[in-house]
PDB file of C-alpha atoms in Angstrom:
ATOM      1  CA  MET A 132      68.192 101.739  86.843  1.00  0.00           C
ATOM      2  CA  SER A 133      67.112  98.739  88.859  1.00  0.00           C
ATOM      3  CA  PHE A 134      69.417  96.072  90.335  1.00  0.00           C
ATOM      4  CA  ILE A 135      68.701  92.485  91.437  1.00  0.00           C
ATOM      5  CA  PHE A 136      70.067  93.452  94.906  1.00  0.00           C
ATOM      6  CA  GLN A 137      71.119  96.600  96.706  1.00  0.00           C
ATOM      7  CA  PRO A 138      74.407  97.920  95.365  1.00  0.00           C
ATOM      8  CA  MET A 139      77.183  98.467  97.880  1.00  0.00           C
ATOM      9  CA  THR A 140      77.392 101.759  99.789  1.00  0.00           C
ATOM     10  CA  PRO A 141      80.622 103.507  98.980  1.00  0.00           C
ATOM     11  CA  ALA A 142      83.154 103.822 101.737  1.00  0.00           C
ATOM     12  CA  GLY A 143      83.205 107.437 103.012  1.00  0.00           C
ATOM     13  CA  LEU A 144      86.281 108.867 104.768  1.00  0.00           C
ATOM     14  CA  PHE A 145      86.053 111.598 107.357  1.00  0.00           C
ATOM     15  CA  ILE A 146      87.283 115.057 106.211  1.00  0.00           C
ATOM     16  CA  HIS A 147      88.976 117.201 108.839  1.00  0.00           C
ATOM     17  CA  GLY A 148      86.836 120.211 109.752  1.00  0.00           C
ATOM     18  CA  SER A 149      83.845 119.129 107.684  1.00  0.00           C
ATOM     19  CA  GLU A 150      80.592 117.170 108.055  1.00  0.00           C
ATOM     20  CA  LEU A 151      80.953 115.910 104.502  1.00  0.00           C
ATOM     21  CA  ARG A 152      82.595 112.616 103.665  1.00  0.00           C
ATOM     22  CA  PHE A 153      85.098 111.706 100.932  1.00  0.00           C
ATOM     23  CA  PRO A 154      83.729 108.854  98.747  1.00  0.00           C
ATOM     24  CA  VAL A 155      86.356 106.230  97.930  1.00  0.00           C
ATOM     25  CA  ARG A 156      86.555 105.135  94.282  1.00  0.00           C
ATOM     26  CA  ARG A 157      89.725 103.089  93.927  1.00  0.00           C
ATOM     27  CA  VAL A 158      92.633 102.292  96.239  1.00  0.00           C
ATOM     28  CA  TYR A 159      96.092 102.085  94.770  1.00  0.00           C
ATOM     29  CA  CYS A 160      99.136 101.190  96.755  1.00  0.00           C
ATOM     30  CA  VAL A 161     102.824 101.726  95.919  1.00  0.00           C
ATOM     31  CA  GLY A 162     105.196  98.814  96.733  1.00  0.00           C
ATOM     32  CA  ARG A 163     108.629  99.207  98.320  1.00  0.00           C
ATOM     33  CA  ASN A 164     108.751 103.005  98.183  1.00  0.00           C
ATOM     34  CA  TYR A 165     111.220 103.593 101.056  1.00  0.00           C
ATOM     35  CA  ALA A 166     114.810 102.379 100.510  1.00  0.00           C
ATOM     36  CA  ALA A 167     115.238 101.037 104.001  1.00  0.00           C
ATOM     37  CA  HIS A 168     112.007  99.085 103.789  1.00  0.00           C
ATOM     38  CA  ALA A 169     112.944  97.761 100.360  1.00  0.00           C
ATOM     39  CA  ARG A 170     116.229  96.417 101.880  1.00  0.00           C
ATOM     40  CA  GLU A 171     114.331  94.759 104.744  1.00  0.00           C
ATOM     41  CA  MET A 172     112.134  93.015 102.165  1.00  0.00           C
ATOM     42  CA  GLY A 173     115.214  91.756 100.323  1.00  0.00           C
ATOM     43  CA  PHE A 174     115.702  94.402  97.618  1.00  0.00           C
ATOM     44  CA  ASP A 175     118.479  97.023  97.323  1.00  0.00           C
ATOM     45  CA  HIS A 176     118.013  99.059  94.182  1.00  0.00           C
ATOM     46  CA  ARG A 177     115.725 101.802  92.839  1.00  0.00           C
ATOM     47  CA  ASP A 178     113.151 100.040  90.688  1.00  0.00           C
ATOM     48  CA  PRO A 179     110.421 101.915  88.783  1.00  0.00           C
ATOM     49  CA  PRO A 180     107.328 102.207  90.954  1.00  0.00           C
ATOM     50  CA  PHE A 181     104.948  99.341  90.957  1.00  0.00           C
ATOM     51  CA  PHE A 182     101.371  99.178  92.174  1.00  0.00           C
ATOM     52  CA  PHE A 183      98.741  96.910  93.644  1.00  0.00           C
ATOM     53  CA  CYS A 184      95.172  97.576  94.786  1.00  0.00           C
ATOM     54  CA  LYS A 185      92.950  97.186  97.745  1.00  0.00           C
ATOM     55  CA  PRO A 186      89.188  96.908  97.756  1.00  0.00           C
ATOM     56  CA  ASN A 187      87.138 100.120  98.171  1.00  0.00           C
ATOM     57  CA  ASP A 188      84.249  98.704 100.138  1.00  0.00           C
ATOM     58  CA  LEU A 189      83.258  99.302 103.709  1.00  0.00           C
ATOM     59  CA  GLU A 190      84.310  95.736 104.565  1.00  0.00           C
ATOM     60  CA  SER A 191      87.945  96.646 103.688  1.00  0.00           C
ATOM     61  CA  ILE A 192      88.187 100.433 104.298  1.00  0.00           C
ATOM     62  CA  VAL A 193      88.009 101.376 108.013  1.00  0.00           C
ATOM     63  CA  PRO A 194      87.271 105.094 108.420  1.00  0.00           C
ATOM     64  CA  VAL A 195      88.852 106.425 111.597  1.00  0.00           C
ATOM     65  CA  GLN A 196      87.965 109.808 113.144  1.00  0.00           C
ATOM     66  CA  LYS A 197      89.240 110.639 116.653  1.00  0.00           C
ATOM     67  CA  GLU A 198      88.240 107.575 118.632  1.00  0.00           C
ATOM     68  CA  ALA A 199      90.219 104.324 118.502  1.00  0.00           C
ATOM     69  CA  VAL A 200      88.737 101.641 116.283  1.00  0.00           C
ATOM     70  CA  ASP A 201      88.819  97.851 116.554  1.00  0.00           C
ATOM     71  CA  ILE A 202      89.855  95.535 113.739  1.00  0.00           C
ATOM     72  CA  PRO A 203      89.692  91.770 113.878  1.00  0.00           C
ATOM     73  CA  TYR A 204      92.757  89.558 113.525  1.00  0.00           C
ATOM     74  CA  PRO A 205      92.328  88.117 110.056  1.00  0.00           C
ATOM     75  CA  THR A 206      91.917  84.416 109.143  1.00  0.00           C
ATOM     76  CA  GLU A 207      94.544  82.183 107.562  1.00  0.00           C
ATOM     77  CA  THR A 208      97.613  84.047 108.881  1.00  0.00           C
ATOM     78  CA  SER A 209     100.072  83.840 111.743  1.00  0.00           C
ATOM     79  CA  ASN A 210     102.186  86.844 110.540  1.00  0.00           C
ATOM     80  CA  TYR A 211      99.934  89.885 110.547  1.00  0.00           C
ATOM     81  CA  HIS A 212     101.896  93.081 109.822  1.00  0.00           C
ATOM     82  CA  TYR A 213     101.403  96.821 110.167  1.00  0.00           C
ATOM     83  CA  GLU A 214     102.633  99.333 107.568  1.00  0.00           C
ATOM     84  CA  ILE A 215     102.028 103.001 108.301  1.00  0.00           C
ATOM     85  CA  GLU A 216     101.663 105.081 105.092  1.00  0.00           C
ATOM     86  CA  LEU A 217     100.834 108.598 103.943  1.00  0.00           C
ATOM     87  CA  VAL A 218      97.548 108.328 101.943  1.00  0.00           C
ATOM     88  CA  VAL A 219      96.919 110.775  99.131  1.00  0.00           C
ATOM     89  CA  ALA A 220      93.370 111.526  98.121  1.00  0.00           C
ATOM     90  CA  ILE A 221      92.757 112.574  94.508  1.00  0.00           C
ATOM     91  CA  GLY A 222      90.332 115.378  93.903  1.00  0.00           C
ATOM     92  CA  GLN A 223      89.930 115.576  90.169  1.00  0.00           C
ATOM     93  CA  ASP A 224      90.519 113.507  86.964  1.00  0.00           C
ATOM     94  CA  ALA A 225      94.199 113.018  86.176  1.00  0.00           C
ATOM     95  CA  LYS A 226      95.525 111.400  83.022  1.00  0.00           C
ATOM     96  CA  ASN A 227      99.132 111.626  81.770  1.00  0.00           C
ATOM     97  CA  VAL A 228      99.952 114.442  84.137  1.00  0.00           C
ATOM     98  CA  SER A 229     103.397 115.855  84.599  1.00  0.00           C
ATOM     99  CA  VAL A 230     105.375 115.674  87.823  1.00  0.00           C
ATOM    100  CA  GLU A 231     105.237 119.484  87.957  1.00  0.00           C
ATOM    101  CA  ASP A 232     101.452 119.570  87.787  1.00  0.00           C
ATOM    102  CA  ALA A 233     100.706 116.506  89.841  1.00  0.00           C
ATOM    103  CA  ALA A 234      99.914 118.360  93.138  1.00  0.00           C
ATOM    104  CA  LYS A 235      97.049 120.213  91.420  1.00  0.00           C
ATOM    105  CA  TYR A 236      95.122 116.920  91.441  1.00  0.00           C
ATOM    106  CA  ILE A 237      95.496 116.289  95.168  1.00  0.00           C
ATOM    107  CA  TYR A 238      92.392 116.828  97.372  1.00  0.00           C
ATOM    108  CA  GLY A 239      94.253 116.074 100.605  1.00  0.00           C
ATOM    109  CA  TYR A 240      96.209 113.727 102.807  1.00  0.00           C
ATOM    110  CA  ALA A 241      95.526 111.196 105.590  1.00  0.00           C
ATOM    111  CA  VAL A 242      97.297 108.662 107.802  1.00  0.00           C
ATOM    112  CA  GLY A 243      96.639 105.080 106.753  1.00  0.00           C
ATOM    113  CA  LEU A 244      97.608 101.542 107.709  1.00  0.00           C
ATOM    114  CA  ASP A 245      98.276  98.979 105.013  1.00  0.00           C
ATOM    115  CA  MET A 246      97.630  95.867 107.038  1.00  0.00           C
ATOM    116  CA  THR A 247      99.201  92.797 105.505  1.00  0.00           C
ATOM    117  CA  ARG A 248      99.021  89.013 105.948  1.00  0.00           C
ATOM    118  CA  ARG A 249     102.757  88.835 105.380  1.00  0.00           C
ATOM    119  CA  ASP A 250     103.065  85.062 105.260  1.00  0.00           C
ATOM    120  CA  LEU A 251     100.405  84.791 102.513  1.00  0.00           C
ATOM    121  CA  GLN A 252     101.939  87.697 100.615  1.00  0.00           C
ATOM    122  CA  MET A 253     105.444  86.185 100.666  1.00  0.00           C
ATOM    123  CA  ASN A 254     104.045  82.839  99.627  1.00  0.00           C
ATOM    124  CA  MET A 255     102.328  84.361  96.613  1.00  0.00           C
ATOM    125  CA  ARG A 256     105.464  86.423  95.760  1.00  0.00           C
ATOM    126  CA  GLU A 257     107.649  83.334  95.779  1.00  0.00           C
ATOM    127  CA  GLN A 258     105.186  81.610  93.356  1.00  0.00           C
ATOM    128  CA  GLY A 259     104.966  84.665  91.093  1.00  0.00           C
ATOM    129  CA  ARG A 260     101.262  85.069  91.922  1.00  0.00           C
ATOM    130  CA  PRO A 261      99.194  88.132  92.748  1.00  0.00           C
ATOM    131  CA  TRP A 262      99.264  89.535  96.297  1.00  0.00           C
ATOM    132  CA  GLU A 263      95.527  89.962  96.913  1.00  0.00           C
ATOM    133  CA  VAL A 264      95.263  87.303  99.646  1.00  0.00           C
ATOM    134  CA  GLY A 265      98.010  89.102 101.538  1.00  0.00           C
ATOM    135  CA  LYS A 266      96.878  92.721 100.954  1.00  0.00           C
ATOM    136  CA  ALA A 267      93.224  92.906  99.924  1.00  0.00           C
ATOM    137  CA  PHE A 268      91.329  91.378 102.760  1.00  0.00           C
ATOM    138  CA  ASP A 269      88.560  92.601 105.098  1.00  0.00           C
ATOM    139  CA  PHE A 270      89.551  95.481 107.435  1.00  0.00           C
ATOM    140  CA  SER A 271      92.906  95.820 105.733  1.00  0.00           C
ATOM    141  CA  ALA A 272      92.891  99.641 105.360  1.00  0.00           C
ATOM    142  CA  PRO A 273      92.223 101.830 108.396  1.00  0.00           C
ATOM    143  CA  ILE A 274      92.448 105.455 107.303  1.00  0.00           C
ATOM    144  CA  GLY A 275      92.177 108.645 109.307  1.00  0.00           C
ATOM    145  CA  PRO A 276      90.482 111.948 108.438  1.00  0.00           C
ATOM    146  CA  ILE A 277      91.553 113.629 105.152  1.00  0.00           C
ATOM    147  CA  HIS A 278      93.150 117.041 105.565  1.00  0.00           C
ATOM    148  CA  PRO A 279      92.536 119.111 102.474  1.00  0.00           C
ATOM    149  CA  ILE A 280      95.663 120.387 100.716  1.00  0.00           C
ATOM    150  CA  SER A 281      94.112 123.848 100.856  1.00  0.00           C
ATOM    151  CA  GLU A 282      94.580 123.732 104.599  1.00  0.00           C
ATOM    152  CA  VAL A 283      97.848 121.930 105.119  1.00  0.00           C
ATOM    153  CA  GLY A 284      99.694 122.738 101.886  1.00  0.00           C
ATOM    154  CA  GLU A 285     101.711 120.266  99.767  1.00  0.00           C
ATOM    155  CA  LEU A 286     103.304 117.612 102.004  1.00  0.00           C
ATOM    156  CA  ASN A 287     106.842 116.747 100.893  1.00  0.00           C
ATOM    157  CA  GLN A 288     108.448 116.505 104.342  1.00  0.00           C
ATOM    158  CA  ALA A 289     106.836 115.268 107.520  1.00  0.00           C
ATOM    159  CA  ASP A 290     107.635 112.926 110.366  1.00  0.00           C
ATOM    160  CA  ILE A 291     105.948 109.504 110.003  1.00  0.00           C
ATOM    161  CA  HIS A 292     105.724 107.361 113.184  1.00  0.00           C
ATOM    162  CA  LEU A 293     104.091 104.216 114.382  1.00  0.00           C
ATOM    163  CA  THR A 294     104.047 102.644 117.829  1.00  0.00           C
ATOM    164  CA  VAL A 295     102.748  99.328 119.030  1.00  0.00           C
ATOM    165  CA  ASN A 296     101.700  99.250 122.673  1.00  0.00           C
ATOM    166  CA  GLY A 297     103.563 102.559 123.136  1.00  0.00           C
ATOM    167  CA  LYS A 298     106.896 101.353 121.646  1.00  0.00           C
ATOM    168  CA  THR A 299     108.200 102.929 118.473  1.00  0.00           C
ATOM    169  CA  GLU A 300     108.402 100.468 115.616  1.00  0.00           C
ATOM    170  CA  GLN A 301     108.437 102.644 112.508  1.00  0.00           C
ATOM    171  CA  HIS A 302     109.955 106.147 112.275  1.00  0.00           C
ATOM    172  CA  SER A 303     111.049 108.074 109.198  1.00  0.00           C
ATOM    173  CA  ASP A 304     110.167 111.129 107.155  1.00  0.00           C
ATOM    174  CA  ILE A 305     108.119 111.161 103.968  1.00  0.00           C
ATOM    175  CA  SER A 306     110.967 113.091 102.336  1.00  0.00           C
ATOM    176  CA  HIS A 307     112.640 109.624 102.177  1.00  0.00           C
ATOM    177  CA  LEU A 308     110.105 108.262  99.654  1.00  0.00           C
ATOM    178  CA  ILE A 309     112.005 106.745  96.716  1.00  0.00           C
ATOM    179  CA  TRP A 310     109.294 108.030  94.378  1.00  0.00           C
ATOM    180  CA  SER A 311     107.780 111.314  95.657  1.00  0.00           C
ATOM    181  CA  VAL A 312     104.074 111.876  95.847  1.00  0.00           C
ATOM    182  CA  SER A 313     104.129 113.922  92.670  1.00  0.00           C
ATOM    183  CA  GLU A 314     106.280 111.338  90.840  1.00  0.00           C
ATOM    184  CA  THR A 315     103.891 108.585  91.957  1.00  0.00           C
ATOM    185  CA  ILE A 316     100.820 110.440  90.776  1.00  0.00           C
ATOM    186  CA  ALA A 317     102.421 111.230  87.417  1.00  0.00           C
ATOM    187  CA  ASN A 318     103.464 107.659  86.870  1.00  0.00           C
ATOM    188  CA  LEU A 319     100.166 106.158  87.991  1.00  0.00           C
ATOM    189  CA  SER A 320      98.235 108.571  85.746  1.00  0.00           C
ATOM    190  CA  THR A 321      99.953 106.966  82.728  1.00  0.00           C
ATOM    191  CA  LEU A 322      98.670 103.556  83.695  1.00  0.00           C
ATOM    192  CA  PHE A 323      95.127 104.570  84.783  1.00  0.00           C
ATOM    193  CA  GLU A 324      93.018 107.632  84.386  1.00  0.00           C
ATOM    194  CA  LEU A 325      92.792 108.751  88.026  1.00  0.00           C
ATOM    195  CA  LYS A 326      89.431 110.070  89.181  1.00  0.00           C
ATOM    196  CA  ALA A 327      88.100 112.099  92.084  1.00  0.00           C
ATOM    197  CA  GLY A 328      87.739 109.624  94.992  1.00  0.00           C
ATOM    198  CA  ASP A 329      90.858 107.637  94.264  1.00  0.00           C
ATOM    199  CA  LEU A 330      93.335 106.978  97.103  1.00  0.00           C
ATOM    200  CA  ILE A 331      97.040 106.287  96.890  1.00  0.00           C
ATOM    201  CA  PHE A 332      98.952 104.524  99.667  1.00  0.00           C
ATOM    202  CA  THR A 333     102.404 105.919  99.041  1.00  0.00           C
ATOM    203  CA  GLY A 334     104.531 103.213 100.716  1.00  0.00           C
ATOM    204  CA  THR A 335     105.866 102.370 104.190  1.00  0.00           C
ATOM    205  CA  PRO A 336     109.197 102.957 105.915  1.00  0.00           C
ATOM    206  CA  GLU A 337     111.381 100.345 107.523  1.00  0.00           C
ATOM    207  CA  GLY A 338     110.389  98.627 110.785  1.00  0.00           C
ATOM    208  CA  VAL A 339     107.359  96.622 109.621  1.00  0.00           C
ATOM    209  CA  GLY A 340     106.449  93.777 111.986  1.00  0.00           C
ATOM    210  CA  ALA A 341     103.728  91.546 113.372  1.00  0.00           C
ATOM    211  CA  VAL A 342     100.918  92.355 115.796  1.00  0.00           C
ATOM    212  CA  VAL A 343      98.681  89.972 117.697  1.00  0.00           C
ATOM    213  CA  ARG A 344      95.317  90.227 119.398  1.00  0.00           C
ATOM    214  CA  GLY A 345      95.294  92.806 122.151  1.00  0.00           C
ATOM    215  CA  ASP A 346      97.994  95.042 120.523  1.00  0.00           C
ATOM    216  CA  VAL A 347      97.297  98.780 120.091  1.00  0.00           C
ATOM    217  CA  MET A 348      98.781 100.602 117.127  1.00  0.00           C
ATOM    218  CA  ARG A 349      99.135 104.354 117.002  1.00  0.00           C
ATOM    219  CA  ALA A 350      99.987 105.896 113.614  1.00  0.00           C
ATOM    220  CA  GLU A 351     100.964 109.587 113.210  1.00  0.00           C
ATOM    221  CA  ILE A 352     102.223 111.931 110.503  1.00  0.00           C
ATOM    222  CA  THR A 353     103.131 115.483 111.410  1.00  0.00           C
ATOM    223  CA  GLY A 354     100.262 117.853 110.437  1.00  0.00           C
ATOM    224  CA  LEU A 355      97.606 115.157 110.073  1.00  0.00           C
ATOM    225  CA  THR A 356      95.179 113.497 112.494  1.00  0.00           C
ATOM    226  CA  GLY A 357      96.721 110.330 113.915  1.00  0.00           C
ATOM    227  CA  ILE A 358      94.808 107.067 114.260  1.00  0.00           C
ATOM    228  CA  THR A 359      94.632 104.415 116.960  1.00  0.00           C
ATOM    229  CA  VAL A 360      93.784 100.874 116.000  1.00  0.00           C
ATOM    230  CA  ASN A 361      93.205  97.920 118.351  1.00  0.00           C
ATOM    231  CA  VAL A 362      93.654  94.357 117.160  1.00  0.00           C
ATOM    232  CA  LYS A 363      90.867  92.144 118.444  1.00  0.00           C
TER     233      LYS A 363
END
């Protein structure tokens, strides 16, 4: 098959302990999936899970290994927020799966940041419009190495922690997810047929806030490789 220009190169995430890369197919994100974060965003009830997407290209996905990476402060915002999240990597096709079977479709886990132009997101929300300008921009998804589930086991409880310039800003446990990883996969698989290469950002705990140029973020989840991201 010939194309009129060179197709994009898929984003490839590092895999812990391997020279191979994980090719990214789609990026799904769960909104308001920690109760305390939902409250700080103005909501105080357990809604069914809802989803939005980020792009899957190398202009949006930022693979992080061990060294710190730089990301540029984005345009058209004055309220640029961090959101640490557990990222789940799907390893095989999943359609209409049960909660009990959902973990079978997980390839592994990683630490991720769902960077957000909060002012643009909130403006779109107030107008009932899509969130893409607030969520789906360049360099909006730094993601660390994927740890295969075969090595770390199923993650249902782990400390999740983000610092900015050494100060703790977010701190919780993934056991506090409103919708667990398995529940999220099962629900999402009724809406889309998940495929190998899909990523799921599972939601962020309370404590989200703004960063500016020169700030250094450190995101960690127990058992996974943490990531350091500098805002330039």
